[in-house]
Every structure is written in structure tokens, then in C-alpha cells.
Short mmCIF file of C-alpha atoms and ligand atoms in Angstrom, two decimals:
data_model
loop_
_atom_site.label_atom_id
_atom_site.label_comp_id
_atom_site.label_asym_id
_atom_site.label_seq_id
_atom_site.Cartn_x
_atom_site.Cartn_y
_atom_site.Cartn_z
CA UNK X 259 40.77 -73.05 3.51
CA UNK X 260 40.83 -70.12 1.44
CA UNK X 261 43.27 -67.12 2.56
CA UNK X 262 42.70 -63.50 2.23
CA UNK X 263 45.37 -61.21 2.53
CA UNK X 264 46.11 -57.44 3.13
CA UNK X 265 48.37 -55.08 3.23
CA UNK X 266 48.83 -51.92 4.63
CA UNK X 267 51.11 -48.59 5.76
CA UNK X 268 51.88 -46.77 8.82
CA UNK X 269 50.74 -43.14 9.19
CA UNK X 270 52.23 -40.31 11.69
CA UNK X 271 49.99 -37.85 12.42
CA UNK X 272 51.13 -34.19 11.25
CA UNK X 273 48.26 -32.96 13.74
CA UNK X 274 47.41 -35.24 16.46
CA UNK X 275 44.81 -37.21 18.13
CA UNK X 276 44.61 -37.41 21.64
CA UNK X 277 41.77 -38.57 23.80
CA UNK X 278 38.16 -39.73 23.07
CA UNK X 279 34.61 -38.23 22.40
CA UNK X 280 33.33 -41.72 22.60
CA UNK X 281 35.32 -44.39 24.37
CA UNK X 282 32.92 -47.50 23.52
CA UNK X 283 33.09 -45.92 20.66
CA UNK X 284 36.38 -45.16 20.29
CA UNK X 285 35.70 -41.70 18.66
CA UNK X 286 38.35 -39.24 18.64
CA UNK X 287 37.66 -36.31 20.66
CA UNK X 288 39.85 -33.54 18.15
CA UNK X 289 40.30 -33.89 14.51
CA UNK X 290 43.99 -35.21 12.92
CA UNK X 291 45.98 -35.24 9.73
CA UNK X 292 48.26 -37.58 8.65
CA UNK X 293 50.69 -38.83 6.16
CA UNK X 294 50.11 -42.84 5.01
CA UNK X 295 54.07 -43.83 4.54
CA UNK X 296 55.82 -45.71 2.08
CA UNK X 297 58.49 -47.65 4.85
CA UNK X 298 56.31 -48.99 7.23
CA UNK X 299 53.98 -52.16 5.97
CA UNK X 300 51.76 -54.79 7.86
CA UNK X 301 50.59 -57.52 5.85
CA UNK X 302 48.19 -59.95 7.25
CA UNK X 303 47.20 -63.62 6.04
CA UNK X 304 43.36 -64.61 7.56
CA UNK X 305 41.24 -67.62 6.64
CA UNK X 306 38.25 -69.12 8.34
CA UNK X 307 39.04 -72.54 10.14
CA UNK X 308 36.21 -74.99 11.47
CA UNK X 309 39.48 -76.86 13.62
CA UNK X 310 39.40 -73.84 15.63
CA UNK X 311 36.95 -73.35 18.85
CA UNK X 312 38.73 -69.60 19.59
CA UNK X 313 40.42 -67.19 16.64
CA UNK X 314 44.17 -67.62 16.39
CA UNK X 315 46.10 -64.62 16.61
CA UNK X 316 49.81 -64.86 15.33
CA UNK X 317 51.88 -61.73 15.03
CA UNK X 318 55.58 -61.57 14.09
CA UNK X 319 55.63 -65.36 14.58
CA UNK X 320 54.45 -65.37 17.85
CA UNK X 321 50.72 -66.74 18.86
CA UNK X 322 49.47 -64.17 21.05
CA UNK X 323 47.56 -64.84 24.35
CA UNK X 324 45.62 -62.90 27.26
CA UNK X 325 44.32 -59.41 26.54
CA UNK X 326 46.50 -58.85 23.87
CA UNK X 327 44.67 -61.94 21.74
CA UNK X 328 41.49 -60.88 24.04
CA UNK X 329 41.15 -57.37 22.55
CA UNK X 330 41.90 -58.35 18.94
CA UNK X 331 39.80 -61.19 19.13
CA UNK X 332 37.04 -58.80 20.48
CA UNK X 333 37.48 -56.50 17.45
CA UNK X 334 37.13 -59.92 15.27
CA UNK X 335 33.92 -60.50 16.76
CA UNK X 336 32.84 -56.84 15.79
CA UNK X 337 33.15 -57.90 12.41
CA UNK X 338 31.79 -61.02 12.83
CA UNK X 339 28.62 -59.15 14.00
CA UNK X 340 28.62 -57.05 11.64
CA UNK X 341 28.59 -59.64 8.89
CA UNK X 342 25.88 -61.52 10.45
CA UNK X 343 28.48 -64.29 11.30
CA UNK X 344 27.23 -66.25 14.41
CA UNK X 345 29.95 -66.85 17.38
CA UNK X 346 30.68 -70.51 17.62
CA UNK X 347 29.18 -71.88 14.65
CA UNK X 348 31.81 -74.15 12.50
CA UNK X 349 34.25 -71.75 10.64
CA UNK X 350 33.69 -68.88 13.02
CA UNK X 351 37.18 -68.51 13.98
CA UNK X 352 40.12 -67.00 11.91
CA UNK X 353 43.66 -67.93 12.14
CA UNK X 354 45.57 -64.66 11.49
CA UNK X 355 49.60 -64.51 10.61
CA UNK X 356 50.73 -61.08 10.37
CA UNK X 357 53.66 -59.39 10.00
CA UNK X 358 55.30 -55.93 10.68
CA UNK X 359 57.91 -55.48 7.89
CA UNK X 360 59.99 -53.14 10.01
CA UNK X 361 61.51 -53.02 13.19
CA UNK X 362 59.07 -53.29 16.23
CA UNK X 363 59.51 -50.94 18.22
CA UNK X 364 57.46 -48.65 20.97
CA UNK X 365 55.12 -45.97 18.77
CA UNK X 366 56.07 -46.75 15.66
CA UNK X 367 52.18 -46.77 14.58
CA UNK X 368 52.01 -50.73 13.91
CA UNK X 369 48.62 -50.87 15.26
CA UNK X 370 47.80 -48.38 13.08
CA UNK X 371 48.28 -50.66 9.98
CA UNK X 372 48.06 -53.50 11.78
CA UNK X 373 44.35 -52.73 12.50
CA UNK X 374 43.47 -51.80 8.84
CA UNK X 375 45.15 -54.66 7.40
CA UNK X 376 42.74 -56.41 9.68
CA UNK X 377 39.61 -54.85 9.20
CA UNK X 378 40.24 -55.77 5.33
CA UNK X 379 41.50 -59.22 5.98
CA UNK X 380 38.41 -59.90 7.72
CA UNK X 381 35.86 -58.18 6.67
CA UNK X 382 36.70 -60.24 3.13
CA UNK X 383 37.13 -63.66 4.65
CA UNK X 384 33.49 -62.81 6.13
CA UNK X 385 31.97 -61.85 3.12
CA UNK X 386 31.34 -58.04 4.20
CA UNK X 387 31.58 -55.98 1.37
CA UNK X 388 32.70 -52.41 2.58
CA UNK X 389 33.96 -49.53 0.72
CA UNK X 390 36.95 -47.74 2.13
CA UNK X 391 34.89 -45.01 4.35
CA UNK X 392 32.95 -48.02 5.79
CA UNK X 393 35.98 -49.98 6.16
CA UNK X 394 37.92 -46.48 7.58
CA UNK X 395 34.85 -46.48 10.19
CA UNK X 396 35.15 -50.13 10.97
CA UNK X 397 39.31 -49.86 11.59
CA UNK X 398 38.35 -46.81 13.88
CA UNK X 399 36.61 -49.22 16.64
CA UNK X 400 40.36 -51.31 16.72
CA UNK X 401 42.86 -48.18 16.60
CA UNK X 402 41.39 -44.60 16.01
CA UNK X 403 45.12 -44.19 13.88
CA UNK X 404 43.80 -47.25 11.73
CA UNK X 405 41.17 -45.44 10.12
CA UNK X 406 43.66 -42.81 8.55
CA UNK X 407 45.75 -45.78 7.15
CA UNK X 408 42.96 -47.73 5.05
CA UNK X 409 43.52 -44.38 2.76
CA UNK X 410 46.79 -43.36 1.04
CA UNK X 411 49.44 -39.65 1.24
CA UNK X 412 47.79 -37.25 3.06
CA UNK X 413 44.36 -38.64 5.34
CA UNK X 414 42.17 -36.54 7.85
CA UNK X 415 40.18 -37.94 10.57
CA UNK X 416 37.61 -35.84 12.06
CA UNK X 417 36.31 -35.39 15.26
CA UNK X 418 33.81 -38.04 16.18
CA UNK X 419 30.33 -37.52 17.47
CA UNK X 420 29.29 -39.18 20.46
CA UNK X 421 27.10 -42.01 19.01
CA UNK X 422 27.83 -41.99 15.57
CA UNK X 423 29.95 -45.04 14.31
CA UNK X 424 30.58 -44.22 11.27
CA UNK X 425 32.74 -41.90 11.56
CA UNK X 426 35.76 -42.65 9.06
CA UNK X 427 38.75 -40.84 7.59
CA UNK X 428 38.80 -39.26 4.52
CA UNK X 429 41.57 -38.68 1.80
CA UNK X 430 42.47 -35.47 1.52
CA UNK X 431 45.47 -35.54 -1.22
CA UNK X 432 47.13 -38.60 -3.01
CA UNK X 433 50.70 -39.19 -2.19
CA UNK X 434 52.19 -37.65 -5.08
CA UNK X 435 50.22 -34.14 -3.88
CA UNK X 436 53.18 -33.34 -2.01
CA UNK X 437 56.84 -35.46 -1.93
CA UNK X 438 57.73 -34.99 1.39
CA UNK X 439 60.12 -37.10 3.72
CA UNK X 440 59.49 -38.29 7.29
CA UNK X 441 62.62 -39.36 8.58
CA UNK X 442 61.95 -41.94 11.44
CA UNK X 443 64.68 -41.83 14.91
CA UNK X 444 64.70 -44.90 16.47
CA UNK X 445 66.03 -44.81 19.56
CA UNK X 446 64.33 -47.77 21.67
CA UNK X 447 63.61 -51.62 21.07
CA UNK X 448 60.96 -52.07 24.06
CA UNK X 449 57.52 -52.46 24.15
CA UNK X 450 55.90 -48.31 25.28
CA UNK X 451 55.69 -47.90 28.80
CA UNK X 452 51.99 -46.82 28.66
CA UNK X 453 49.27 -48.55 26.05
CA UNK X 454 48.15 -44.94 24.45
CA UNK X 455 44.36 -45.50 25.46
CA UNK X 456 45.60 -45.42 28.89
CA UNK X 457 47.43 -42.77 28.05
CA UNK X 458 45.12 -40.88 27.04
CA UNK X 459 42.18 -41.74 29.47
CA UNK X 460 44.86 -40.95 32.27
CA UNK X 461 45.16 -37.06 30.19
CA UNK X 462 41.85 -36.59 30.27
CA UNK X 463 40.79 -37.68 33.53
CA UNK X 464 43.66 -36.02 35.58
CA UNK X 465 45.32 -33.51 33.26
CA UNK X 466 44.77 -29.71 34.03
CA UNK X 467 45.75 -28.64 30.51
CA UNK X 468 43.30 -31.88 28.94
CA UNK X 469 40.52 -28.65 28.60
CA UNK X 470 43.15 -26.32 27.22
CA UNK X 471 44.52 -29.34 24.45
CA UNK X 472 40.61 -30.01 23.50
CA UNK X 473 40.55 -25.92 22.60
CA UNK X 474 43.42 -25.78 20.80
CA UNK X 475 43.87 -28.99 18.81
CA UNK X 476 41.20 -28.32 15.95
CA UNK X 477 42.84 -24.55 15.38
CA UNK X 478 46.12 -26.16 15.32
CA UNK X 479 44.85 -28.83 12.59
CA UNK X 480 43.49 -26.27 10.58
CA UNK X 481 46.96 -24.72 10.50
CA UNK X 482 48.54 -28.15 9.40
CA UNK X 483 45.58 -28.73 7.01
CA UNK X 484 46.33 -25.05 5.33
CA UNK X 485 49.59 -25.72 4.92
CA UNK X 486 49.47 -29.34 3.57
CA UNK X 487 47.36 -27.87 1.43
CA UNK X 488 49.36 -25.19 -0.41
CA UNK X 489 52.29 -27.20 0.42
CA UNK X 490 54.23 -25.22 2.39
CA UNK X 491 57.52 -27.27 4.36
CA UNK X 492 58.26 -24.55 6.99
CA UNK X 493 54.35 -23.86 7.79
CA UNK X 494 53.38 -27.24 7.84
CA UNK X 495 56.65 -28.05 10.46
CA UNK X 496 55.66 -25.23 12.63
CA UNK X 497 52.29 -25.93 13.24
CA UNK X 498 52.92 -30.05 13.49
CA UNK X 499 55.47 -29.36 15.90
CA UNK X 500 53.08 -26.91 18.20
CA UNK X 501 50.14 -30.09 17.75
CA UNK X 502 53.12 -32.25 18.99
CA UNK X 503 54.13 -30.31 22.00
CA UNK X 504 50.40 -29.39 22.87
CA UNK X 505 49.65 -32.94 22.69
CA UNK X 506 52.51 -33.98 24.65
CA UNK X 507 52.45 -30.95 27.35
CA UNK X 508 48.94 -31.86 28.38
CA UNK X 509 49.86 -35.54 28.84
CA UNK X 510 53.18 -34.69 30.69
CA UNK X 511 50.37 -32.54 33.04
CA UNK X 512 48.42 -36.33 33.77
CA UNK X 513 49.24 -37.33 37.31
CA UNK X 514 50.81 -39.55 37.52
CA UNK X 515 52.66 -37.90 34.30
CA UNK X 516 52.12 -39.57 30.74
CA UNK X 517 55.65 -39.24 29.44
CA UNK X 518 56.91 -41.33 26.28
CA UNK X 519 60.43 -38.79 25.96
CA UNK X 520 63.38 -39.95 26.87
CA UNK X 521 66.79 -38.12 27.60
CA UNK X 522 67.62 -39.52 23.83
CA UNK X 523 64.29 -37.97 22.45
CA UNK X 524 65.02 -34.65 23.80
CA UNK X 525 68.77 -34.66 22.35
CA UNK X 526 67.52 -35.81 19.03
CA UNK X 527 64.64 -32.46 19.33
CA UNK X 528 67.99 -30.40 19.76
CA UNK X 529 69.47 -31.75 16.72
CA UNK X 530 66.98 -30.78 14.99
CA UNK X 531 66.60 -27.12 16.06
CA UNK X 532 70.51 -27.08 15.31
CA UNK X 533 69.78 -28.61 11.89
CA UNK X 534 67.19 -25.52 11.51
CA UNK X 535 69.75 -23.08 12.78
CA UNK X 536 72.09 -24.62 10.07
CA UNK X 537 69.60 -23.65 7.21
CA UNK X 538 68.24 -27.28 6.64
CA UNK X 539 64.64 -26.95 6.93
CA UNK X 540 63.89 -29.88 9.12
CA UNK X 541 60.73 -30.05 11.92
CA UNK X 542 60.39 -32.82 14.65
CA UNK X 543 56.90 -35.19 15.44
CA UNK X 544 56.63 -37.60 18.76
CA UNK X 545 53.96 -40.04 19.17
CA UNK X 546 53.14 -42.11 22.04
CA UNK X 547 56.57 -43.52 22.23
CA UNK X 548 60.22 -42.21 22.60
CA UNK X 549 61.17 -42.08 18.84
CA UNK X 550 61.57 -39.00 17.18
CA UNK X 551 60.44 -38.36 13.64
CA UNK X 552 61.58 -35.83 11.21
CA UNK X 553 59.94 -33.81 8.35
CA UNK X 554 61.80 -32.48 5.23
CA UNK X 555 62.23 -32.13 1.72
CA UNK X 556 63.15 -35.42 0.13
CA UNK X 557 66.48 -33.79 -1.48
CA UNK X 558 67.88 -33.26 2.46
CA UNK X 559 66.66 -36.72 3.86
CA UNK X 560 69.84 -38.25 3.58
CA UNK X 561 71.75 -35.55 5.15
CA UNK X 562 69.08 -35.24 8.15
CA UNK X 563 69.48 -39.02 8.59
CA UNK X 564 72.83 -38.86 8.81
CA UNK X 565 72.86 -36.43 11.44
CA UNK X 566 70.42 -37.93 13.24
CA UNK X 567 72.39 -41.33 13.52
CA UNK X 568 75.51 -39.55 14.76
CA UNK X 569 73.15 -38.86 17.96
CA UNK X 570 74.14 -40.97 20.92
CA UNK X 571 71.34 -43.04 21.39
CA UNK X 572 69.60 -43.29 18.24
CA UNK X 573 70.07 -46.76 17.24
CA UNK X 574 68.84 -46.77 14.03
CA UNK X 575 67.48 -43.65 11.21
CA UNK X 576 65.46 -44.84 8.34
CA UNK X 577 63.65 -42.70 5.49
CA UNK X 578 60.31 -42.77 4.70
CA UNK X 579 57.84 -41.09 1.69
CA UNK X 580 54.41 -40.54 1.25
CA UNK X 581 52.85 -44.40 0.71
CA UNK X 582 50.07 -45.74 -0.74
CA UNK X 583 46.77 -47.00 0.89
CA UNK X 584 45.24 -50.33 1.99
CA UNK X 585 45.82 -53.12 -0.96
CA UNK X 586 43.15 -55.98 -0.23
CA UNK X 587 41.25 -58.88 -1.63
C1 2P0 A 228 48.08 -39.99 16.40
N1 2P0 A 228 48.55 -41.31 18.44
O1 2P0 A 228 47.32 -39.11 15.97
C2 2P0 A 228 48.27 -40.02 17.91
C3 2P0 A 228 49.39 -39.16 18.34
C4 2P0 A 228 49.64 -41.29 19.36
C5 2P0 A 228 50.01 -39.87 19.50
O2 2P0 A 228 46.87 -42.33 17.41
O3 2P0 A 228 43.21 -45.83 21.58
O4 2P0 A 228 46.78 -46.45 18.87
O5 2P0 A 228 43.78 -47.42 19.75
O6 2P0 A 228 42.49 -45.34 19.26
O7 2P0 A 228 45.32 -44.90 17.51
C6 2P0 A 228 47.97 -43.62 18.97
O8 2P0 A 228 46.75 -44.02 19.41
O9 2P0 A 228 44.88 -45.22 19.96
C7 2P0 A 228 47.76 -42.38 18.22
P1 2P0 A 228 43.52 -45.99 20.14
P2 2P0 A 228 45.93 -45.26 18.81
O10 2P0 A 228 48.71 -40.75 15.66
#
């Protein structure tokens, strides 16, 4: 059996996505910028076995079963499609080991690589030859986050179209554009207590301020985009930090509420401020999780960490740095 492997890095989104244009689709309904990091990799073993009469999903050690194994063996299938590879014939099936070389944990963006380490893992055990915008596109229909991390430093995602699959994301700057640090709170070990697409379906179906997020997103990623651009900390913080709480705000408005903050993830958002009213430029993200995580010039990472840790609650601080993109066969 031959194996093909892949690797491939976590992004956090400086500007956030948040709800669909297309949810067959899965088309992002407001455009995003992120930053591929160095800390967080997924690397994923596939290989095409004729024993198998069903693809065999193991993540973390652990052979996954019911929806979870259902919805990533639906996204195999997608590729299978795609290449022209017919379900059930001998050598249909993968077996998949892949691993999250960091600590699990609710919102830390593992589908995110875990999805584009896929899409590359598979697409080259099935013979699909796809350049990275293809293979963005492809990593979209899994995780709308996974198309940003098939590309390296800093990655936009646009707005889809309803319709149009091939939407992709698109490097906008290598990683060594702009040394940054994202310093990553951890402050929970348990799975999130709401799956992001429902998350988000329950925002836009029941939230009053859904309309008012879908207005303001794009002019908020145009801020982060400027700034990225000319590289500017204290610009860039402020406007990821109003995507963050827009983003946020119109999910806590879902009824019932979407809420990933905890008590912990608010105390850690205070630090920070106090950090800023200390002089340490230093600017807070949340994703659809409790963690907290923290943007700053590399030369004050290691103070910010430290002061983060001395937080009751956070179990755990960890830096990260612009990474690279998808490595595969
Ligand atoms: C982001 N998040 O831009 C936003 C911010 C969470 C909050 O992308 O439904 O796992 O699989 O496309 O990509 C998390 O959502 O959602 C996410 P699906 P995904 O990073």
C-alpha cells in the first residue's frame, strides 16, 4: 500500500468568518483574513486499502465512528468524485491516521488543518492533481477555515457566491511579510459546547444583529486587510478585536444564545486591556471556543505569556509565529 502524507498549520482569523452564503456549499457569507501559524501542525498518513469495505478514520489514535467518521467520510467521497474514483470498487477506501501535534482542545482551529492536510492527503492518494487554489476550494467544502490553511503567513478568503465552488483562499503575504506573535490562552480541555456550523446556522436563523454582522464584517476586514498590509500592530489589533466582538455579539444575540466565553475568557480579555494600559501593545482574538488568543510583537511574547499564565484559569500559554503552508506529496 503506498502512503501519502501531509502536513499542515492552524490559522486564527484576524477578521472573521461567520455564517454561510451557501450551506451545501459551504461558502462563507463575509470575507476573512488570517494568519497560517508556526505552533499548531496536523499531519495526516492516507493510503488506499482493497481490505477495507468503508474508509477508516483514525485521529489522535482513536478510530472514529458515527457522524464524526460519517461527515469526514462524506468529504472523502467528494474527492473520490471528483477524481472519478467509483464508491465500492476494490481500493476505494482510505485508512487515515492523523495527528494534532498540540493539545486538543475546544477552538483551537484543528479542523482547520486537519481538513487541508486531508484534502492533500487524498486528493494525492487518488491521483487528483490540484494546484493550491483548487485544492484551497476543495478544503473549503470540509471546513471553510481549511481553505485559508492550504496557504502560508497571511491568507484571505473571500466571500463566496452562491453556486460557485471554487471559491478558494488566496495568499496575500508570505510569513516573513510581517513577524508577528499570536500568543494562544488555553483555558479548557473539553470538546466546544456548540459544533461552529451550528453555531452559526443558529446566528443566522435567530440572531437580530445576524443582518447588522453581514453589514459590517467586509468594512471591518478591509480595516484588518489595510493594516496587515502596511503592517501596523496597534491598527491591525483594533480592528481584529472589533471583527471579534462583532462576530461574537451577534452570536451571543442567537436564541438560544451561541456563547463559547467563559468567566476565564473574560478575565484573560481584562488582562489584556491592563497589559495595554501598561504600555505593552497587546490585542485579544476568540474563536468558536473559550480560549483566548493574543497578538503582539514577537520581542513582548514572552512577557504577555507570562502574564497570561498567572491568570486563574488559564491552564496552559503557548507562543506561536507566522507558519508556513500545506507541505504534501
Ligand atoms: C474563523 N471560525 O474565521 C471563524 C471565527 C470560528 C470563529 O472558521 O462550518 O470550522 O466547518 O466551515 O471553519 C470555525 O468554523 O466552520 C471558524 P465550517 P469552521 O476562523
Amino acid at each position: 500500500m503506498t502512503e501519502f502524507f501531509a502536513r499542515a498549520r492552524a490559522n486564527i482569523a484576524l477578521s472573521k468568518y461567520w455564517g454561510k452564503a451557501d450551506r451545501a456549499l459551504n461558502l462563507p457569507a463575509v470575507p476573512s483574513l488570517s494568519l497560517t501559524l508556526d505552533d499548531l501542525v496536523t499531519e495526516t498518513t492516507v493510503a488506499r486499502d482493497a481490505s477495507l469495505a468503508h474508509d477508516h478514520i483514525e485521529l489522535d489514535g482513536v478510530l472514529r465512528a458515527g457522524d464524526e467518521a460519517g461527515t469526514l467520510s462524506a468529504f472523502l467521497a467528494l474527492v473520490r468524485a471528483r477524481a472519478g474514483v467509483p464508491e465500492g470498487a476494490p481500493g476505494t477506501f482510505l485508512r487515515v491516521r492523523s495527528h494534532n501535534r498540540f493539545p486538543t482542545a475546544s477552538g483551537l482551529a484543528s479542523s482547520a488543518s486537519g481538513y487541508a492536510a486531508l484534502a492533500a492527503a487524498a486528493t494525492a492518494a487518488y491521483g487528483l492533481a490540484l494546484d493550491d487554489l483548487a485544492l484551497s476550494a476543495l478544503a473549503r467544502r470540509g471546513s471553510a477555515s481549511a481553505a485559508r490553511s492550504v496557504f502560508g503567513g497571511w491568507v484571505e478568503l473571500p466571500a463566496g457566491t452562491p453556486g460557485d465552488d471554487t471559491t478558494g483562499a488566496r495568499p496575500l503575504f508570505a510569513p516573513d511579510h510581517w513577524d508577528v506573535a499570536m500568543v494562544l490562552a488555553l483555558v479548557d480541555r473539553g470538546p466546544k459546547d456548540i459544533a461552529s456550523r451550528d453555531g452559526m446556522r443558529r446566528t443566522a436563523e435567530t440572531s437580530p444583529y445576524y443582518a447588522a454582522w453581514l453589514a459590517t464584517a467586509p468594512l471591518l476586514h478591509a480595516r484588518v486587510r489595510a493594516a496587515v498590509t502596511s503592517r501596523d500592530l496597534e491598527a491591525t489589533g483594533d480592528a481584529m478585536e472589533a471583527s471579534t466582538m462583532a462576530m461574537h455579539a451577534s452570536a451571543w444575540a442567537a436564541q438560544p444564545a451561541v456563547r463559547y466565553a467563559r468567566g476565564v475568557t473574560l478575565d484573560v480579555l481584562d488582562a489584556v486591556r491592563a497589559l495595554r494600559r501598561e504600555g505593552v501593545g497587546a490585542w485579544a482574538t476568540m474563536d468558536a471556543g473559550p480560549h483566548v488568543k493574543v497578538l503582539c510583537a514577537v520581542g513582548e511574547a514572552e512577557s504577555v505569556a507570562a502574564r497570561l499564565r498567572t491568570t486563574p484559569g488559564v491552564l496552559e500559554s503557548r507562543i506561536a509565529r507566522p507558519g508556513a503552508g500545506i507541505e504534501r506529496p
